[in-house]
Coordinates of C-alpha atoms in Angstrom, one line a residue:
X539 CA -18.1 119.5 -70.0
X540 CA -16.8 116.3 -71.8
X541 CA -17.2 113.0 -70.7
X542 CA -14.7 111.4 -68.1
X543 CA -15.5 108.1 -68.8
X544 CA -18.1 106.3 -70.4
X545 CA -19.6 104.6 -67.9
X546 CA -19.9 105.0 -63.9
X547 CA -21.3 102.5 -61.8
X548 CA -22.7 103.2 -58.8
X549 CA -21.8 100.5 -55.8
X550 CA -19.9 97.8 -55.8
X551 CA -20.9 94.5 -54.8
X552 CA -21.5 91.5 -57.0
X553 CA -24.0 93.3 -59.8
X554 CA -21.7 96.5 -59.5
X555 CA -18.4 94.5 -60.1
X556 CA -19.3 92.1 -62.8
X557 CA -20.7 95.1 -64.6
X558 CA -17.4 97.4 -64.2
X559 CA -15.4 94.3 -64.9
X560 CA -17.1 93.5 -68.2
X561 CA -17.1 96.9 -69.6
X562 CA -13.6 96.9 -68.5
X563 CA -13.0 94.3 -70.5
X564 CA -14.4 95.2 -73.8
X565 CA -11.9 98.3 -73.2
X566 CA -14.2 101.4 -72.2
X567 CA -13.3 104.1 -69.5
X568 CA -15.3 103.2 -66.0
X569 CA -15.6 104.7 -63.0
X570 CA -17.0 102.8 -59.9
X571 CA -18.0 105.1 -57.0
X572 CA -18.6 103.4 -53.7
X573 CA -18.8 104.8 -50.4
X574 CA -17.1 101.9 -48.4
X575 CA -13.4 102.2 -48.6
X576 CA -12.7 98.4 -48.7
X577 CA -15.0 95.9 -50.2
X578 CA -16.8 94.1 -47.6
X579 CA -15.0 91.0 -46.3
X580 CA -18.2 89.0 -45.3
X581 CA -20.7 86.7 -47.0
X582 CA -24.3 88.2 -47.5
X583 CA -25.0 85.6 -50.5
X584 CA -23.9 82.2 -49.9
X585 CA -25.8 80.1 -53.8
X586 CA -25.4 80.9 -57.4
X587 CA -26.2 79.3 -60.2
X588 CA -24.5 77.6 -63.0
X589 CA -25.2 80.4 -65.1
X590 CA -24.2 83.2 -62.2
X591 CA -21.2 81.1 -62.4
X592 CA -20.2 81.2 -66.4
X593 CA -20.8 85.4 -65.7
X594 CA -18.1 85.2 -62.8
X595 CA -16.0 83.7 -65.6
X596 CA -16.3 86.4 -68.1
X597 CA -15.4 88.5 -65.0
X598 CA -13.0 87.5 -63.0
X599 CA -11.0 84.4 -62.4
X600 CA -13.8 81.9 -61.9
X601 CA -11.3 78.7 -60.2
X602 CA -9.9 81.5 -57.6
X603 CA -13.3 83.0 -57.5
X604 CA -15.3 79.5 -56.4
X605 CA -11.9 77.9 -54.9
X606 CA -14.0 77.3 -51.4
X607 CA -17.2 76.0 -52.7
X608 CA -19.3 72.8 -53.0
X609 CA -22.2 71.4 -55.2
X610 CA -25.0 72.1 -52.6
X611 CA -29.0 70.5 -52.9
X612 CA -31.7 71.9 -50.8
X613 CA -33.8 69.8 -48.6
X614 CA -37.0 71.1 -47.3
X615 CA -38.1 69.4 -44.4
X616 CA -41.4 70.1 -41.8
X617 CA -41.3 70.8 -38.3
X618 CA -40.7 67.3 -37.5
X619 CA -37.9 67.0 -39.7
X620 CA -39.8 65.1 -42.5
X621 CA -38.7 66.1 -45.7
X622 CA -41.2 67.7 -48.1
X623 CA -38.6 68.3 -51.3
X624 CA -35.8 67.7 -51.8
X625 CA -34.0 69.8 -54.6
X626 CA -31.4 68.2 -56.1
X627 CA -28.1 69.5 -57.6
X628 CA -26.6 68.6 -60.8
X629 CA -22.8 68.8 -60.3
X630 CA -22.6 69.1 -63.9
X631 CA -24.4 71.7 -65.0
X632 CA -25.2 72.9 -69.2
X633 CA -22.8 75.8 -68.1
X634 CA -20.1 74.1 -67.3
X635 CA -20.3 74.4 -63.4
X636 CA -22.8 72.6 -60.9
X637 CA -26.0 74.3 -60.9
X638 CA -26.6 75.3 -57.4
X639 CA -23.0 76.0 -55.6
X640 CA -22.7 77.1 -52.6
X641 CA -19.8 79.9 -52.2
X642 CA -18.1 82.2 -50.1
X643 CA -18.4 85.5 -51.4
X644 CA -15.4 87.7 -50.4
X645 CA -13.8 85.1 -52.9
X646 CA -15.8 85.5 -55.5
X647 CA -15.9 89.7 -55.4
X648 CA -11.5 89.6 -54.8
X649 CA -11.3 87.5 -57.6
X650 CA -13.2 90.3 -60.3
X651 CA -11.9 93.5 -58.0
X652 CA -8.2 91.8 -58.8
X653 CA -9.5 90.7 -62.6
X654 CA -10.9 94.7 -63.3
X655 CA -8.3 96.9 -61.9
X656 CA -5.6 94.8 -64.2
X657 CA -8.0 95.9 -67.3
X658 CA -6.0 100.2 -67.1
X659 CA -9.7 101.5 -67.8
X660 CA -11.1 101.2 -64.9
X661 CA -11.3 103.9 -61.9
X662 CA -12.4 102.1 -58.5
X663 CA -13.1 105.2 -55.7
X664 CA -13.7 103.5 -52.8
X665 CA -15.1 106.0 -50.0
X666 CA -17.1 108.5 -52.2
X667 CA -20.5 108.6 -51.8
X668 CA -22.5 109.4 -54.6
X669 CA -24.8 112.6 -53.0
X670 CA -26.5 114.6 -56.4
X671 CA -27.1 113.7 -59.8
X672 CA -27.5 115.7 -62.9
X673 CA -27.8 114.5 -66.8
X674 CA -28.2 116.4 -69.7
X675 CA -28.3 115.3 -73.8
X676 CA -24.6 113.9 -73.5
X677 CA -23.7 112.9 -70.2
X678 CA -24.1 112.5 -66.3
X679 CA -22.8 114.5 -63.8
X680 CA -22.3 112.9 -60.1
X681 CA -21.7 114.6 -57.4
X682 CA -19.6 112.8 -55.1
X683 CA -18.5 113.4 -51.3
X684 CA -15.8 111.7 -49.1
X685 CA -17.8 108.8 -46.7
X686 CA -16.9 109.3 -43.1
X687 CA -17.5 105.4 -42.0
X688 CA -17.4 106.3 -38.5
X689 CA -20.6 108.5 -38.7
X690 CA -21.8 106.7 -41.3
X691 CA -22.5 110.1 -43.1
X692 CA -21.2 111.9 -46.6
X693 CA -19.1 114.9 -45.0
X694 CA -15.7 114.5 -46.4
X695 CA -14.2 116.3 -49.7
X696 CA -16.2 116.9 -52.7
X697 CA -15.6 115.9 -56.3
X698 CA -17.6 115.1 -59.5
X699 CA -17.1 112.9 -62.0
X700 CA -18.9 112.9 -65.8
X701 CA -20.1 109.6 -67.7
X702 CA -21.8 109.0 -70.7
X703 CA -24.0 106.2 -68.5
X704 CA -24.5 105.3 -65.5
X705 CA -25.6 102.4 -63.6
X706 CA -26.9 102.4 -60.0
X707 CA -26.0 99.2 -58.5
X708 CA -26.3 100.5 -55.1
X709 CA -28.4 98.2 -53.2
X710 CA -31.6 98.2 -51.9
X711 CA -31.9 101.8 -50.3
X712 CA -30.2 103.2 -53.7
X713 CA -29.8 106.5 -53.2
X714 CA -29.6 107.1 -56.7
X715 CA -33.1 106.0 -57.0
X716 CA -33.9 108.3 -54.6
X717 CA -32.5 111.1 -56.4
X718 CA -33.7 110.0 -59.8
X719 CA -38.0 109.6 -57.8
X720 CA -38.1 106.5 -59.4
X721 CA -40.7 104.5 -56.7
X722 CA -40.9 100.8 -55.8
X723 CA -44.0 98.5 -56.0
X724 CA -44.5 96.1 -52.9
X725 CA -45.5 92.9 -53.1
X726 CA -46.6 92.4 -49.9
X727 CA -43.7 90.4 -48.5
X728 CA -42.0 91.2 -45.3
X729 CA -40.5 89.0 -43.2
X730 CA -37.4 89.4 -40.8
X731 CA -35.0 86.8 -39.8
X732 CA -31.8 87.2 -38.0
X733 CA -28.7 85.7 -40.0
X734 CA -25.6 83.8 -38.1
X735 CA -22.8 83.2 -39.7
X736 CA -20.5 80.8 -38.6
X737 CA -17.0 79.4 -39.1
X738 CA -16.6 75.4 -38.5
X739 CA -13.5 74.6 -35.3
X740 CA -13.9 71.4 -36.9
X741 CA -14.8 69.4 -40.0
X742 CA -18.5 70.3 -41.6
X743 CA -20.9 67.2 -40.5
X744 CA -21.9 65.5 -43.3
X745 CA -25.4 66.7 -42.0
X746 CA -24.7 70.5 -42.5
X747 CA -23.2 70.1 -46.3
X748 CA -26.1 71.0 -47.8
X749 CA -29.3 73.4 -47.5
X750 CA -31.8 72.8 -45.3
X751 CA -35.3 74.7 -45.0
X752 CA -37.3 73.6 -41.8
X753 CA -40.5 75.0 -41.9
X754 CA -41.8 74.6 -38.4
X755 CA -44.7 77.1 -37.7
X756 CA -43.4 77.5 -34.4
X757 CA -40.2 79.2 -35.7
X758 CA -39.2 78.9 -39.3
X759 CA -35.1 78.4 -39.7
X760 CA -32.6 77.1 -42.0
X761 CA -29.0 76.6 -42.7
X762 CA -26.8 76.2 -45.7
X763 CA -23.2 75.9 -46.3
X764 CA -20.9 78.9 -47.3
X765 CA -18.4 76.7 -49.4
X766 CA -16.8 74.1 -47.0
X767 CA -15.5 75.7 -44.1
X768 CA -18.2 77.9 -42.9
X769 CA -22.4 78.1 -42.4
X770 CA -25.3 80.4 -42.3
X771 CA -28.0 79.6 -39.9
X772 CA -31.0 81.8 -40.3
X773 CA -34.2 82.1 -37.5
X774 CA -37.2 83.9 -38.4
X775 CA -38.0 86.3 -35.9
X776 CA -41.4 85.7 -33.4
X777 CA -43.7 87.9 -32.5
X778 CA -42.5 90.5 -30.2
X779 CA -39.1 89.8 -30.4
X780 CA -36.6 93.4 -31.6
X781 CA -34.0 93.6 -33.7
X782 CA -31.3 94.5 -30.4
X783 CA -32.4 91.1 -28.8
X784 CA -31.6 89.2 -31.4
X785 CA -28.6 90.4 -32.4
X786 CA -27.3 90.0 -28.8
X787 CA -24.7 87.1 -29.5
X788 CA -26.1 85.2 -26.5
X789 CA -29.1 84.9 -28.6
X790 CA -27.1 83.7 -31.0
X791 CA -25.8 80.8 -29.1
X792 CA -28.9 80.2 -27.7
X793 CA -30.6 79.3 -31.4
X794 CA -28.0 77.4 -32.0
X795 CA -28.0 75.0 -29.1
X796 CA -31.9 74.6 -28.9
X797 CA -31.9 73.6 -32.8
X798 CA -28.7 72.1 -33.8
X799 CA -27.1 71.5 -30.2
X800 CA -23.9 73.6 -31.8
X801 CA -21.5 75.6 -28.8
X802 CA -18.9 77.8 -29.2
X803 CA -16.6 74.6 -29.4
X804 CA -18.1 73.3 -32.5
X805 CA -18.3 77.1 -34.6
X806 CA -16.8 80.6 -34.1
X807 CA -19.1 83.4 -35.0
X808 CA -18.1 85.7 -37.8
X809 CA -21.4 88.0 -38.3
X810 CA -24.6 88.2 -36.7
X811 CA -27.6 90.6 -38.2
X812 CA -31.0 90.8 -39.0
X813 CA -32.4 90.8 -42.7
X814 CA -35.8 92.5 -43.7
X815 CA -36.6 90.0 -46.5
X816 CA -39.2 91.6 -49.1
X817 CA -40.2 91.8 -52.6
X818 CA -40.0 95.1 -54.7
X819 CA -39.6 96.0 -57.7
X820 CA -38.9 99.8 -59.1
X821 CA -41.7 101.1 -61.5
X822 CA -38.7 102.2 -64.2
X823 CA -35.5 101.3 -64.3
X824 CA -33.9 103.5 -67.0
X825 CA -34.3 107.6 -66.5
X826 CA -32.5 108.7 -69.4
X827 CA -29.0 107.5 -69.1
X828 CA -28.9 106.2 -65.8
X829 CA -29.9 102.5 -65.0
X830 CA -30.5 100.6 -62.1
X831 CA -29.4 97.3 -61.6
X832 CA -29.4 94.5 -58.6
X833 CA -31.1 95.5 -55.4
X834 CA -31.5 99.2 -56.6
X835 CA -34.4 97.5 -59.1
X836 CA -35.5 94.6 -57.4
X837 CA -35.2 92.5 -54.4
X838 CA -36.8 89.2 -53.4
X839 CA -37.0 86.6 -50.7
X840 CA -34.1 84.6 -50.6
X841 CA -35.5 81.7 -50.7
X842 CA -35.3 80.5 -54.7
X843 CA -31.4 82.1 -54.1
X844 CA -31.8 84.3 -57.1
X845 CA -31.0 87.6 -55.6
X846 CA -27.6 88.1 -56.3
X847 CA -28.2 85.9 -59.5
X848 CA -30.6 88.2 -60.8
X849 CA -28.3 91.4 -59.9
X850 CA -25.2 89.9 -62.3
X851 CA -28.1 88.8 -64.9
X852 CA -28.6 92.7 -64.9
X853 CA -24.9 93.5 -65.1
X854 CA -24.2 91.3 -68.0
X855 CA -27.0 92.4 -70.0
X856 CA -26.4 96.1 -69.8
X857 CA -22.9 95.4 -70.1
X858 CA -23.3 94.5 -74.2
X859 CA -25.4 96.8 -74.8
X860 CA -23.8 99.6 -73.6
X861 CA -20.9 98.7 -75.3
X862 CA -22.7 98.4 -79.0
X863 CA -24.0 101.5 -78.3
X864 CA -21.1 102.9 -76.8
X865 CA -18.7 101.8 -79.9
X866 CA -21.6 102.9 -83.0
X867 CA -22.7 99.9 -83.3
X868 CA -26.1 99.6 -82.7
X869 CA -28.5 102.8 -82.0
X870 CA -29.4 104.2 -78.4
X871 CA -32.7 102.8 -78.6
X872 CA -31.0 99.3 -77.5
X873 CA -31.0 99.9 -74.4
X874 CA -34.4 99.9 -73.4
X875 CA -34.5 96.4 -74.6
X876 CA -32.5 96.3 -70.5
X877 CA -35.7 96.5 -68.8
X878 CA -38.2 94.9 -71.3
X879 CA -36.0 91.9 -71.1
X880 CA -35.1 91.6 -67.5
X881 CA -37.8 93.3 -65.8
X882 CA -40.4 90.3 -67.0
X883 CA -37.9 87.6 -65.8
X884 CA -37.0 88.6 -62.6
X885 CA -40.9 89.3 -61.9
X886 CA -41.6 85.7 -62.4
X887 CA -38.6 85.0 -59.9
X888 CA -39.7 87.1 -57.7
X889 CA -43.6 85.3 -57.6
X890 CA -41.9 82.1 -57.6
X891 CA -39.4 82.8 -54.2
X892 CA -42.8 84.7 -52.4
X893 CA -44.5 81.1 -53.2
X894 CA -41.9 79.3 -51.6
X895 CA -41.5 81.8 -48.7
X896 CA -45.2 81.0 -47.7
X897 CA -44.3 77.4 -47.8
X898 CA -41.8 78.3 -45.2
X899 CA -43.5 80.7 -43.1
X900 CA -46.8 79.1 -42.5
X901 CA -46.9 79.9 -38.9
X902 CA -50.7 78.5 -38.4
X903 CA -50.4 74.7 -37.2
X904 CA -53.1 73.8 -38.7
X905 CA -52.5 75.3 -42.3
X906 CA -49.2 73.6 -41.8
X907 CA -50.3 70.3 -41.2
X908 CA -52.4 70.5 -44.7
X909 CA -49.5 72.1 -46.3
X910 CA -47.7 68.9 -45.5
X911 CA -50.6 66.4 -46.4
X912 CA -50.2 67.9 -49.4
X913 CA -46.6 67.3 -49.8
X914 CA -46.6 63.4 -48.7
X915 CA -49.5 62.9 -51.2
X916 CA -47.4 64.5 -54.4
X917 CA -50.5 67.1 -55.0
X918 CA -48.2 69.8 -54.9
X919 CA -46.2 70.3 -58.4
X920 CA -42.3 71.8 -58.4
X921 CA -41.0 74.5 -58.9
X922 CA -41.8 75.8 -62.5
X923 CA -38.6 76.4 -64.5
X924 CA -37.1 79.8 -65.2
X925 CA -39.1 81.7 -68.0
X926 CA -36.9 82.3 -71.3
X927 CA -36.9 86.1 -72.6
X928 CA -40.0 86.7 -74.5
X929 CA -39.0 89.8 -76.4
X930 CA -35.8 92.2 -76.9
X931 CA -33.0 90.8 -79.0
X932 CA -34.0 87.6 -80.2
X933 CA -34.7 86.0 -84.2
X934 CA -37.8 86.9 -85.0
X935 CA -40.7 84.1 -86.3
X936 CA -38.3 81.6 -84.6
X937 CA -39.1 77.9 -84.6
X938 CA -35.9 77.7 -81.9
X939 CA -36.4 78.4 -78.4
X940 CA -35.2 81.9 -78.5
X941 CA -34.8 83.4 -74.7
X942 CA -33.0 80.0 -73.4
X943 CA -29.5 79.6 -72.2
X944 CA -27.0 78.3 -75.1
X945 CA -24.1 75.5 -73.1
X946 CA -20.7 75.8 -72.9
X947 CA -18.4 72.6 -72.6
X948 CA -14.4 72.5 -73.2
X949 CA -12.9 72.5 -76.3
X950 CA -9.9 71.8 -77.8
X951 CA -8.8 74.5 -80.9
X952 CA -6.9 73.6 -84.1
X953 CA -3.7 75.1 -82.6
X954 CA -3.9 72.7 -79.5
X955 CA -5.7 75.7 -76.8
X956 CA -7.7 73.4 -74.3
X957 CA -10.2 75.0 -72.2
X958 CA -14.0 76.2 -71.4
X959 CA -15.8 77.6 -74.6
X960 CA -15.8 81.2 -73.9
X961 CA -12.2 81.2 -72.0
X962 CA -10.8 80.3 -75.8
X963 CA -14.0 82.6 -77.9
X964 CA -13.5 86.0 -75.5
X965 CA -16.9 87.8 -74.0
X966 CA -18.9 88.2 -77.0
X967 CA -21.6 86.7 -79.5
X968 CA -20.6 83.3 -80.4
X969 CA -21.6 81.7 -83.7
X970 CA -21.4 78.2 -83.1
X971 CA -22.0 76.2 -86.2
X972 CA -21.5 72.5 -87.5
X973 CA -19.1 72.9 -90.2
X974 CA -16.9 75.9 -91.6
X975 CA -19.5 78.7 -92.3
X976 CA -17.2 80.7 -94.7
X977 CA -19.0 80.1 -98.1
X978 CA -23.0 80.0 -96.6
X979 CA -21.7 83.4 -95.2
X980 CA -19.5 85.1 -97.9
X981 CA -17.0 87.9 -97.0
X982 CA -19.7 90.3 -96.0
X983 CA -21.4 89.0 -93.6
X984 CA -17.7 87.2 -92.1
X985 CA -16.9 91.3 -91.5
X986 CA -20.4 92.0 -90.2
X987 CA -19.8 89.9 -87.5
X988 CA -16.2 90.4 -86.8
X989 CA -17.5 94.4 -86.6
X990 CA -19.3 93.2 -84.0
X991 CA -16.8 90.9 -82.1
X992 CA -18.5 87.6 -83.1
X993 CA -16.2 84.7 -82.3
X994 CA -17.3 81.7 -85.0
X995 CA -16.9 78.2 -84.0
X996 CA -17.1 75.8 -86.3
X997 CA -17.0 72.0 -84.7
X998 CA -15.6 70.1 -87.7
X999 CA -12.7 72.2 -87.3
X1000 CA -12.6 72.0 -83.5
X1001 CA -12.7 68.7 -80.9
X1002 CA -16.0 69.1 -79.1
X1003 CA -14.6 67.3 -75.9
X1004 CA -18.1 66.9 -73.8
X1005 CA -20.0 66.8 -77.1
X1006 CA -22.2 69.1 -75.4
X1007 CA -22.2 71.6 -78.3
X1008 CA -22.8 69.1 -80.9
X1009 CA -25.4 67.7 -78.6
X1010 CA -27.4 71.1 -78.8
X1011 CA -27.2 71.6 -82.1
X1012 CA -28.7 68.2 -82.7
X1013 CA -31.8 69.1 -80.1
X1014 CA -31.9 72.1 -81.9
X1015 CA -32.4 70.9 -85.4
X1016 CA -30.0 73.3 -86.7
X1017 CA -26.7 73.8 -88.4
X1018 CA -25.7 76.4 -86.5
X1019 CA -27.0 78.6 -83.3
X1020 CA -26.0 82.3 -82.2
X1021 CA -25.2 83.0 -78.8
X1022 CA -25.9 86.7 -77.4
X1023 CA -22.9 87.7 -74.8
X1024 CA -25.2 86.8 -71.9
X1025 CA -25.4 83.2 -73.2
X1026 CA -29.1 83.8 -74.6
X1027 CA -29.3 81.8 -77.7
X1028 CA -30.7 84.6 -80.2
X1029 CA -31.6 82.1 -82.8
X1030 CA -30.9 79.3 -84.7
X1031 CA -30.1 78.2 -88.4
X1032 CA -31.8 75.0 -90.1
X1033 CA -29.7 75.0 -93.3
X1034 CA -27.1 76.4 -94.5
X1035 CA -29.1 79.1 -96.6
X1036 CA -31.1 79.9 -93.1
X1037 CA -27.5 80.5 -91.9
X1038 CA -27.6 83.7 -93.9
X1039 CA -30.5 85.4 -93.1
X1040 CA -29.4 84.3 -89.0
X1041 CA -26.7 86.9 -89.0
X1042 CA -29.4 89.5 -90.9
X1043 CA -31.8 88.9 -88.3
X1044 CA -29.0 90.1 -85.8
X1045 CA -28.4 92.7 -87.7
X1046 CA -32.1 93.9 -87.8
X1047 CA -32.8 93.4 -84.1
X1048 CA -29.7 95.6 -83.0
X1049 CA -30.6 98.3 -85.6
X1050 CA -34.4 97.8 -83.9
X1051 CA -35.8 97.3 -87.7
X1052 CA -36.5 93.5 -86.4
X1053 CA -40.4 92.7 -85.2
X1054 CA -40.8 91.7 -81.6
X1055 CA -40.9 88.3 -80.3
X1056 CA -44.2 86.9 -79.4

């Protein structure tokens, strides 16, 4: 049986919606299959990053998308209330966009559910639950079944639907995964914590407009901001205390009173649960066409906020591989670059969000009390940065730091277009260069690169209105750097004779002819 569509994705929160919407975009046939009829109305993430941010862009319509949010730092404070960090917020990010924002996310997932279903290619089934799977050489076959939400069970009618990929994007208790055997390894972190979230009856205090981690050994807790108009207050559970207790809502109101002296006159509850917070990561993430993605292949503690981040880092990358592949452009065997490329990066996350989750659950009083010694006397160091990629599609014997994150200011065009870099390039590889690149590159490699939807920027023939671009080059030492879809700088040019052998080097590392990064 042929092919319905080219690719399904499996669930359809944030990872499964930026990836629908991006391969929507660059004009294949989708399927999304999700077994809740309506998407889901309620915060679960409340942070992204710049970067998160600059993917809901290529998505959806980012101003709609973060129209209730606010630049948001993170204060981490002892059980006293003395601060031990205080992580700041740039409100103007390399991307373009603060780099921590705070956000309400039934904004963010309308604004790509509305962006997507304008696209004609995509086919959102909302209420089918994905029940068997079956691939052969050409395709997958899923076997889907209507979801009865009142029983929370898969007893409705049957259908099927046929892709030549698939990603499973359907959270943390995947049933794809499940049906594909693909096991998890734990890294030993499990905590629970029940989450309130809350709706302000009057204006946020200045107080609550930011994150706050108070890591009291008698109860850890926290609370950050969900945009403007809203809050999360989180409670880790004690000892002996159940899941039905504490979702009672007179718990509720009692944690809020005994810790921020807040009554039903000052917030209106919207959702109360508890969260198992843990850190697993599948042992593969590709079985022959079908990928996971998001919580299906990893989850963390929340406490870095890189959860969700990590999900639409998955999305986007699959996203442009699948479509080379997809359209003939580049051979099958790109897309196991997916999980060589993310898999090592979101590990590193993942160690770096269970370090700071001991920081905040150290229940021991006296462990505590040296933890914050150590604080007040600078002995312990920050947070590392995030790792670059260290292999997969990037230049190889690179002097440039291949694996970072390439800017993106505003420009203005020759025609007079105004706006953000990629609104005015489209969702592609971007050749950014300091002067017209027409003779370095003669007509050949000019078509290479429009074969491959390349947008070419050159800055003498453009206003550079931040400077940031021209900026980067100039840290770069280059002429001219090469930007993969997912903002990852592939590699740079010194001259323009390197400029040249740049676009080969793309060509080789598609066509998996290029050596690896080390």
């Amino acid at each position: 049986m042929a092919p319905q569509y080219d690719v399904a994705v499996v669930g359809y929160g944030p990872t499964g919606l930026v990836a629908a919407s991006l391969l929507g975009r660059l004009g294949h046939r989708v399927v999304v299959c999700e077994r809740w009829p309506t998407l889901y109305g309620l915060p679960r993430l409340t942070h992204i990053d710049d970067e998160t941010a600059r993917t809901v862009q290529a998505a959806g319509d980012v101003d709609e998308a973060l129209r209730d949010s606010s630049v948001s730092e993170y204060l981490w404070v002892n059980g006293k209330g003395e601060t031990l960090v205080r992580i700041p917020a740039d409100p103007e990010g390399p991307m373009g966009y603060p780099d921590h924002i705070a956000m309400y996310q039934p904004d963010v997932e309308t604004a790509i559910d509305q962006r997507l279903r304008g696209y004609g290619t995509v086919d959102v089934r909302q209420g089918w639950a994905v029940t068997g799977l079956d691939q052969d050489d050409h395709a997958v076959t899923l076997r889907l079944s209507g979801w009865n939400t009142e029983t929370s069970s898969a007893n409705g009618p049957r259908d099927e639907v046929r892709a030549r990929y698939v990603i499973a994007a359907d959270g943390s208790r995947s049933r794809v995964r499940e049906l594909l055997g693909a096991e998890r390894e734990d890294f030993g972190f499990n905590e629970s914590w029940v989450n309130v979230d809350t709706e302000w009856l009057r204006p946020q205090p200045p107080e609550f407009a930011y994150g706050t981690q108070y890591c009291d050994p008698a109860r850890g807790h926290m609370t950050i901001n969900i945009g403007t108009t809203r809050q999360r207050f989180e409670f880790a559970l004690l000892p002996g205390e159940t899941r039905e207790e504490m979702t009672a809502p007179e718990t509720a109101w009692r944690l809020l009173r005994e810790y921020h002296d807040l009554c039903p006159e000052d917030v209106r509850i919207i959702r109360q649960l508890v969260y198992g917070f843990e850190a697993r990561i599948a042992t593969r993430w590709r079985t022959g066409r079908v990928f996971l993605a998001g919580d299906a292949a990893h989850t963390m503690p929340p406490y870095l906020g890189q959860g969700a981040c990590s999900g639409i880092r998955d999305a986007s990358n699959l996203a442009w591989k699948l479509h080379l592949v997809l359209g003939g452009l580049a051979p099958e065997a790109l897309l196991d670059t997916y999980e060589s490329e993310r898999r090592p990066h979101v590990t590193a996350l993942t160690h770096m969000a269970i370090g700071l989750g001991k920081v905040a659950n150290t229940h021991d009083v006296g462990a505590a009390a040296a933890r914050d010694a150590a604080f007040f006397a600078g002995k312990v160091p920050p947070p590392p940065p995030f790792p670059p990629l260290n292999g997969g599609v990037l230049r190889r014997e690179s002097g440039a730091p291949v694996g970072t994150l390439t800017p993106q200011g505003r420009i203005r065009m020759a025609d007079g277009r105004t706006g953000r870099l990629d609104d005015l390039t489209g969702y592609g590889f971007t050749l950014v260069t300091a002067e017209d690149p027409t003779a370095a590159l003669g007509p050949g490699r000019i078509a290479r690169l429009e074969h491959l939807g390349c947008s070419v920027v050159a800055l003498d023939t453009v206003d550079d209105l931040d400077g940031r671009h021209r900026e980067y080059l100039q840290r770069l030492g280059a002429v001219a750097y090469l930007a993969r879809p997912d903002f990852v700088l592939f590699g740079a040019a010194t001259d323009s004779t390197d400029l040249g052998a740049l676009v080969d080097d793309l060509d080789a590392a598609l066509s998996g002819t290029a050596k690896a990064v080390v």
